[in-house]
Amino acid sequence: MHKTLLRLSQTRRTTDAISTPHKPLPSAELNPHPPTTLVGDEEMNTPSGAVVPPQAEASPGSLAFAEARAESGTAHLDQELLEALEARSGKLQILRTKAEAESGLTLVEAHIVCVQSPDANDAKKLIDSALPPHAISHLQHLRRVAKYDFLPQSVKDHLDTATPKYDSSSPSSPSTDEAPRPPPRSKGSSRGSSRSRPRRLYVIAAPTMLMSTTELALLLQRYTTQIHVLPIPYTPPSSQDEAQLWSELYWPVAFKAHNPFGPQPVFVTKALEAMTPTAGIFMALAVKAARQTHDAGYGEAFGAVIVDPSACFDGPVPVAAAGDARWRDSRQSISCNAATLSVDQRTHNGNPAYHAALRAIGMIAKQRLTLSQELPQSEPTEHGFFLDQPLTELEESIYKDSQLLRGGYLCSGLEIWLTDEPCVMCSMAILHSRFERVIFGERMPATGGMVGEKFKADARGKEHNSKPEVNGDSSVDPKAGLGYGLFWRPELNWKMLAWEWIDDNEGLSDCLKPRSNGSGSSRNEMVHV
């Protein structure tokens, strides 16, 4: 299966040493320890020279069992299913945490001092000495001294047209604070002639809440200065893209490669590099899982695929897939045709335990029980509370040939790929299952639990879908949601990385084309995922 996945993605990842069988050492002199024979998941130390009994058949879930299946080809997914699968084209975009969304962009008014280039550093040091220590730390993400050419166009326009709050060269400075005009500099202290005047630099002095224009003018009275007041970003950016946007709008900002509100960039980059080669394939698998259960009339067009990204083989492999089946019990209870369920017969949102994410997690739980021998592999089971039995061809193929290894807590170390943002209930189930990563295709603003941005409320306190603002920032995604951000919150006992899949084609919502729920609502407003 993994070879087919890699061929479809036209990439190949390098694997850890665990993917290569260990070769025996050439002689006992180079191996002071007794040889070890792997039997299932147990190690048996054999004295040197002793006869090693025939190796028992490796138990399901062990590394030896998985490697043997991979070598024999019995672990491969149905080739026809994968060959007919067309990988989706798109990109992964890291999801903003709730803290990132709430921090957003905080603007404060600050004094901008225009000073001659030779005096810039001295003026900056003098200003810093007059400020409390904590004030300087809030300015570390800003370029304190900037050339005119590097300033945003809006700032240039203000400096060129607006009257400064204070101008040391003006006989009567138009300052509302009535700042005293500093004494003129003597001719001997003049720097350069009129033919070669030194260029001017612009220094962020301090927020106006920490120092008035009058105080700043008195402090800098020995220099030829102009003082302007402009808004600057007071909080540090959480990403390089955010830093670039703020630099284009307000003032040159530096991204320090440290995110105080979410996962550190180094972990995000490493995970993204590992996920990108097969991202389109796993999203296509989730779409296929959604289509099959939807076409069978079991539920809405939502799908989930759970992937083991460990480097035990040549690449990540799917270990469970499930489509939404919320209407299956309703169809059975009314004995209606399996392909249709009328709007009148939908008196509720279906069985929430049969959501795609919960079904996929249930399949992993059943595999864990089987591998731990708490549930005999041959034991016939009904669909159970979470409908954890495969219903479609794709679900059966992946479940039957799953290479999930023994050990670990439920979904620890695994990824879950979903066609749509999971609802609040499924988001908490994903969190408590301890996934390593979660990726979804379409936002669900009315029901989703992963997105950290929140709806803007109108004057009546009613949430709506218009472009939201976070602390005055109207640049956040217009498809905001409930604002729970249930993947990275300090008060929860687990954190995981979350991405949104941005499809290059018609988008997953148009691709799946689900039925209406009878109220004229769009896909983003209908029942929970």
Short mmCIF file of N, CA, C and O in Angstrom, two decimals, residues 116-195:
data_model
loop_
_atom_site.label_atom_id
_atom_site.label_comp_id
_atom_site.label_asym_id
_atom_site.label_seq_id
_atom_site.Cartn_x
_atom_site.Cartn_y
_atom_site.Cartn_z
N GLN A 116 18.27 63.64 12.51
CA GLN A 116 19.38 63.48 11.57
C GLN A 116 20.13 62.19 11.85
O GLN A 116 20.26 61.76 13.00
N SER A 117 20.64 61.57 10.78
CA SER A 117 21.25 60.25 10.88
C SER A 117 22.35 60.14 11.93
O SER A 117 22.35 59.18 12.71
N PRO A 118 23.29 61.09 12.03
CA PRO A 118 24.35 60.94 13.04
C PRO A 118 23.83 60.98 14.47
O PRO A 118 24.51 60.50 15.39
N ASP A 119 22.64 61.55 14.67
CA ASP A 119 22.10 61.67 16.03
C ASP A 119 21.13 60.55 16.41
O ASP A 119 20.64 60.52 17.55
N ALA A 120 20.84 59.63 15.48
CA ALA A 120 19.77 58.66 15.70
C ALA A 120 20.05 57.75 16.89
O ALA A 120 19.21 57.57 17.77
N ASN A 121 21.25 57.14 16.93
CA ASN A 121 21.56 56.21 18.02
C ASN A 121 21.61 56.90 19.37
O ASN A 121 21.12 56.37 20.38
N ASP A 122 22.20 58.10 19.42
CA ASP A 122 22.26 58.82 20.69
C ASP A 122 20.86 59.20 21.17
O ASP A 122 20.56 59.09 22.36
N ALA A 123 20.00 59.61 20.24
CA ALA A 123 18.65 59.97 20.62
C ALA A 123 17.88 58.74 21.13
O ALA A 123 17.14 58.82 22.12
N LYS A 124 18.07 57.62 20.46
CA LYS A 124 17.39 56.39 20.89
C LYS A 124 17.84 55.97 22.29
O LYS A 124 17.02 55.60 23.15
N LYS A 125 19.15 56.02 22.56
CA LYS A 125 19.65 55.66 23.88
C LYS A 125 19.11 56.60 24.96
O LYS A 125 18.78 56.17 26.07
N LEU A 126 19.02 57.88 24.63
CA LEU A 126 18.51 58.85 25.59
C LEU A 126 17.04 58.58 25.90
O LEU A 126 16.60 58.67 27.07
N ILE A 127 16.27 58.24 24.88
CA ILE A 127 14.85 57.93 25.09
C ILE A 127 14.70 56.66 25.93
O ILE A 127 13.90 56.62 26.88
N ASP A 128 15.48 55.63 25.63
CA ASP A 128 15.38 54.36 26.37
C ASP A 128 15.73 54.54 27.83
O ASP A 128 15.15 53.88 28.71
N SER A 129 16.69 55.42 28.11
CA SER A 129 17.08 55.64 29.51
C SER A 129 15.97 56.29 30.32
O SER A 129 15.95 56.18 31.55
N ALA A 130 15.06 56.98 29.64
CA ALA A 130 13.97 57.66 30.34
C ALA A 130 12.72 56.79 30.47
O ALA A 130 11.75 57.20 31.11
N LEU A 131 12.72 55.61 29.83
CA LEU A 131 11.56 54.73 29.86
C LEU A 131 11.74 53.64 30.90
O LEU A 131 12.87 53.22 31.18
N PRO A 132 10.65 53.11 31.45
CA PRO A 132 10.75 51.94 32.33
C PRO A 132 11.22 50.73 31.54
O PRO A 132 10.96 50.62 30.34
N PRO A 133 11.92 49.78 32.18
CA PRO A 133 12.49 48.64 31.45
C PRO A 133 11.45 47.82 30.68
O PRO A 133 11.73 47.35 29.58
N HIS A 134 10.27 47.63 31.25
CA HIS A 134 9.28 46.79 30.59
C HIS A 134 8.77 47.41 29.30
O HIS A 134 8.29 46.71 28.40
N ALA A 135 8.86 48.74 29.18
CA ALA A 135 8.37 49.41 27.98
C ALA A 135 9.20 49.05 26.76
O ALA A 135 8.68 48.89 25.65
N ILE A 136 10.52 48.89 26.94
CA ILE A 136 11.39 48.58 25.82
C ILE A 136 11.14 47.17 25.30
O ILE A 136 11.22 46.91 24.10
N SER A 137 10.81 46.24 26.21
CA SER A 137 10.58 44.86 25.78
C SER A 137 9.38 44.75 24.85
O SER A 137 9.32 43.85 24.01
N HIS A 138 8.41 45.65 24.96
CA HIS A 138 7.24 45.63 24.09
C HIS A 138 7.54 46.17 22.70
O HIS A 138 6.67 46.14 21.82
N LEU A 139 8.76 46.68 22.50
CA LEU A 139 9.12 47.26 21.20
C LEU A 139 10.16 46.41 20.46
O LEU A 139 10.63 46.81 19.40
N GLN A 140 10.51 45.25 21.00
CA GLN A 140 11.59 44.46 20.42
C GLN A 140 11.25 43.89 19.04
O GLN A 140 12.14 43.58 18.26
N HIS A 141 9.96 43.71 18.74
CA HIS A 141 9.58 43.16 17.44
C HIS A 141 9.52 44.23 16.36
O HIS A 141 9.29 43.91 15.19
N LEU A 142 9.75 45.49 16.73
CA LEU A 142 9.69 46.60 15.78
C LEU A 142 11.09 47.07 15.42
O LEU A 142 12.02 46.99 16.23
N ARG A 143 11.23 47.56 14.20
CA ARG A 143 12.48 48.18 13.80
C ARG A 143 12.48 49.60 14.38
O ARG A 143 11.82 50.50 13.84
N ARG A 144 13.21 49.78 15.45
CA ARG A 144 13.16 51.07 16.16
C ARG A 144 13.67 52.23 15.31
O ARG A 144 13.14 53.35 15.40
N VAL A 145 14.68 51.99 14.51
CA VAL A 145 15.24 53.03 13.65
C VAL A 145 15.07 52.58 12.20
O VAL A 145 15.52 51.49 11.83
N ALA A 146 14.41 53.39 11.39
CA ALA A 146 14.12 53.01 10.01
C ALA A 146 14.39 54.16 9.06
O ALA A 146 14.20 55.33 9.40
N LYS A 147 14.83 53.80 7.86
CA LYS A 147 15.00 54.79 6.79
C LYS A 147 13.64 55.08 6.16
O LYS A 147 12.72 54.27 6.20
N TYR A 148 13.56 56.22 5.55
CA TYR A 148 12.31 56.64 4.90
C TYR A 148 11.90 55.65 3.81
O TYR A 148 10.72 55.32 3.68
N ASP A 149 12.87 55.15 3.06
CA ASP A 149 12.55 54.25 1.94
C ASP A 149 11.94 52.93 2.39
O ASP A 149 11.26 52.26 1.62
N PHE A 150 12.19 52.53 3.63
CA PHE A 150 11.70 51.25 4.13
C PHE A 150 10.35 51.35 4.83
O PHE A 150 9.82 50.34 5.31
N LEU A 151 9.80 52.53 4.89
CA LEU A 151 8.52 52.73 5.59
C LEU A 151 7.35 52.40 4.66
O LEU A 151 7.45 52.53 3.44
N PRO A 152 6.21 51.96 5.21
CA PRO A 152 5.02 51.72 4.38
C PRO A 152 4.56 53.01 3.71
O PRO A 152 4.81 54.12 4.20
N GLN A 153 3.87 52.86 2.61
CA GLN A 153 3.43 54.02 1.85
C GLN A 153 2.49 54.90 2.67
O GLN A 153 2.54 56.13 2.57
N SER A 154 1.63 54.31 3.48
CA SER A 154 0.71 55.11 4.30
C SER A 154 1.47 55.96 5.30
O SER A 154 1.08 57.11 5.57
N VAL A 155 2.56 55.44 5.84
CA VAL A 155 3.37 56.22 6.78
C VAL A 155 4.10 57.34 6.04
O VAL A 155 4.19 58.48 6.53
N LYS A 156 4.60 57.04 4.84
CA LYS A 156 5.26 58.08 4.05
C LYS A 156 4.29 59.23 3.75
O LYS A 156 4.66 60.41 3.84
N ASP A 157 3.06 58.85 3.37
CA ASP A 157 2.08 59.89 3.06
C ASP A 157 1.80 60.77 4.27
O ASP A 157 1.65 62.00 4.15
N HIS A 158 1.73 60.16 5.43
CA HIS A 158 1.49 60.95 6.65
C HIS A 158 2.66 61.89 6.94
O HIS A 158 2.46 63.07 7.26
N LEU A 159 3.88 61.36 6.84
CA LEU A 159 5.05 62.20 7.13
C LEU A 159 5.20 63.34 6.13
O LEU A 159 5.69 64.42 6.49
N ASP A 160 4.77 63.12 4.89
CA ASP A 160 4.93 64.14 3.85
C ASP A 160 3.86 65.23 3.94
O ASP A 160 4.11 66.37 3.53
N THR A 161 2.69 64.88 4.44
CA THR A 161 1.57 65.83 4.39
C THR A 161 1.10 66.35 5.75
O THR A 161 0.63 67.47 5.85
N ALA A 162 1.21 65.52 6.77
CA ALA A 162 0.67 65.91 8.08
C ALA A 162 1.61 66.87 8.80
O ALA A 162 2.83 66.83 8.62
N THR A 163 1.02 67.73 9.59
CA THR A 163 1.81 68.66 10.40
C THR A 163 2.32 67.93 11.64
O THR A 163 1.54 67.29 12.35
N PRO A 164 3.63 67.98 11.91
CA PRO A 164 4.16 67.26 13.06
C PRO A 164 3.63 67.85 14.38
O PRO A 164 3.27 69.03 14.46
N LYS A 165 3.60 67.02 15.39
CA LYS A 165 3.20 67.48 16.72
C LYS A 165 4.21 68.48 17.29
O LYS A 165 3.85 69.35 18.07
N TYR A 166 5.45 68.30 16.88
CA TYR A 166 6.50 69.21 17.35
C TYR A 166 7.58 69.28 16.28
O TYR A 166 7.94 68.27 15.68
N ASP A 167 8.11 70.47 16.05
CA ASP A 167 9.17 70.69 15.07
C ASP A 167 10.15 71.68 15.66
O ASP A 167 9.82 72.85 15.91
N SER A 168 11.37 71.22 15.93
CA SER A 168 12.36 72.09 16.58
C SER A 168 12.82 73.22 15.69
O SER A 168 13.33 74.23 16.16
N SER A 169 12.63 73.09 14.36
CA SER A 169 13.07 74.14 13.45
C SER A 169 12.01 75.20 13.21
O SER A 169 12.26 76.19 12.54
N SER A 170 10.81 74.97 13.74
CA SER A 170 9.72 75.91 13.54
C SER A 170 9.68 76.93 14.68
O SER A 170 9.81 76.57 15.85
N PRO A 171 9.53 78.23 14.36
CA PRO A 171 9.47 79.25 15.43
C PRO A 171 8.32 78.98 16.41
O PRO A 171 8.45 79.24 17.59
N SER A 172 7.24 78.49 15.90
CA SER A 172 6.10 78.18 16.79
C SER A 172 5.62 76.78 16.43
O SER A 172 4.92 76.59 15.45
N SER A 173 6.06 75.82 17.19
CA SER A 173 5.68 74.44 16.91
C SER A 173 4.20 74.24 17.11
O SER A 173 3.64 74.68 18.11
N PRO A 174 3.50 73.58 16.16
CA PRO A 174 2.06 73.38 16.26
C PRO A 174 1.69 72.24 17.21
O PRO A 174 0.90 71.38 16.91
N SER A 175 2.34 72.19 18.36
CA SER A 175 2.05 71.13 19.32
C SER A 175 0.93 71.56 20.24
O SER A 175 0.94 72.66 20.78
N THR A 176 -0.03 70.69 20.43
CA THR A 176 -1.13 70.99 21.34
C THR A 176 -0.66 70.97 22.78
O THR A 176 -1.33 71.48 23.67
N ASP A 177 0.52 70.37 23.02
CA ASP A 177 1.05 70.31 24.37
C ASP A 177 1.88 71.55 24.73
O ASP A 177 2.41 71.64 25.83
N GLU A 178 2.01 72.50 23.76
CA GLU A 178 2.80 73.70 23.98
C GLU A 178 4.22 73.36 24.45
O GLU A 178 4.72 73.86 25.44
N ALA A 179 4.86 72.46 23.74
CA ALA A 179 6.21 72.05 24.11
C ALA A 179 7.17 73.21 23.88
O ALA A 179 7.11 73.89 22.85
N PRO A 180 8.09 73.47 24.81
CA PRO A 180 9.05 74.57 24.63
C PRO A 180 10.03 74.25 23.51
O PRO A 180 10.42 73.11 23.32
N ARG A 181 10.36 75.26 22.77
CA ARG A 181 11.29 75.08 21.65
C ARG A 181 12.70 75.02 22.20
O ARG A 181 13.12 75.86 22.98
N PRO A 182 13.49 73.99 21.84
CA PRO A 182 14.86 73.88 22.35
C PRO A 182 15.74 74.98 21.78
O PRO A 182 15.45 75.54 20.72
N PRO A 183 16.81 75.32 22.48
CA PRO A 183 17.72 76.37 21.98
C PRO A 183 18.39 75.93 20.69
O PRO A 183 18.66 74.74 20.50
N PRO A 184 18.63 76.87 19.78
CA PRO A 184 19.27 76.52 18.51
C PRO A 184 20.69 76.04 18.73
O PRO A 184 21.36 76.46 19.67
N ARG A 185 21.12 75.16 17.85
CA ARG A 185 22.48 74.66 17.96
C ARG A 185 23.46 75.69 17.41
O ARG A 185 23.15 76.44 16.49
N SER A 186 24.65 75.73 17.98
CA SER A 186 25.67 76.68 17.54
C SER A 186 26.22 76.27 16.18
O SER A 186 26.11 75.12 15.77
N LYS A 187 26.87 77.21 15.50
CA LYS A 187 27.40 76.92 14.17
C LYS A 187 28.50 75.88 14.23
O LYS A 187 28.68 75.09 13.33
N GLY A 188 29.24 75.88 15.33
CA GLY A 188 30.32 74.92 15.45
C GLY A 188 29.84 73.50 15.60
O GLY A 188 30.57 72.56 15.31
N SER A 189 28.64 73.35 16.08
CA SER A 189 28.13 71.99 16.27
C SER A 189 27.34 71.49 15.09
O SER A 189 26.82 70.41 15.11
N SER A 190 27.22 72.33 14.05
CA SER A 190 26.47 71.91 12.87
C SER A 190 27.19 70.77 12.17
O SER A 190 28.41 70.79 12.01
N ARG A 191 26.44 69.76 11.76
CA ARG A 191 27.01 68.58 11.09
C ARG A 191 26.80 68.73 9.57
O ARG A 191 25.70 68.57 9.09
N GLY A 192 27.87 69.06 8.85
CA GLY A 192 27.79 69.12 7.39
C GLY A 192 27.27 70.46 6.91
O GLY A 192 26.69 71.25 7.64
N SER A 193 27.47 70.73 5.66
CA SER A 193 27.01 71.97 5.04
C SER A 193 25.66 71.75 4.41
O SER A 193 25.13 70.66 4.38
N SER A 194 25.09 72.84 3.88
CA SER A 194 23.78 72.77 3.26
C SER A 194 23.83 71.95 1.98
O SER A 194 22.83 71.43 1.53
N ARG A 195 25.03 71.85 1.38
CA ARG A 195 25.15 71.08 0.15
C ARG A 195 25.12 69.57 0.42
O ARG A 195 24.75 68.81 -0.44
#
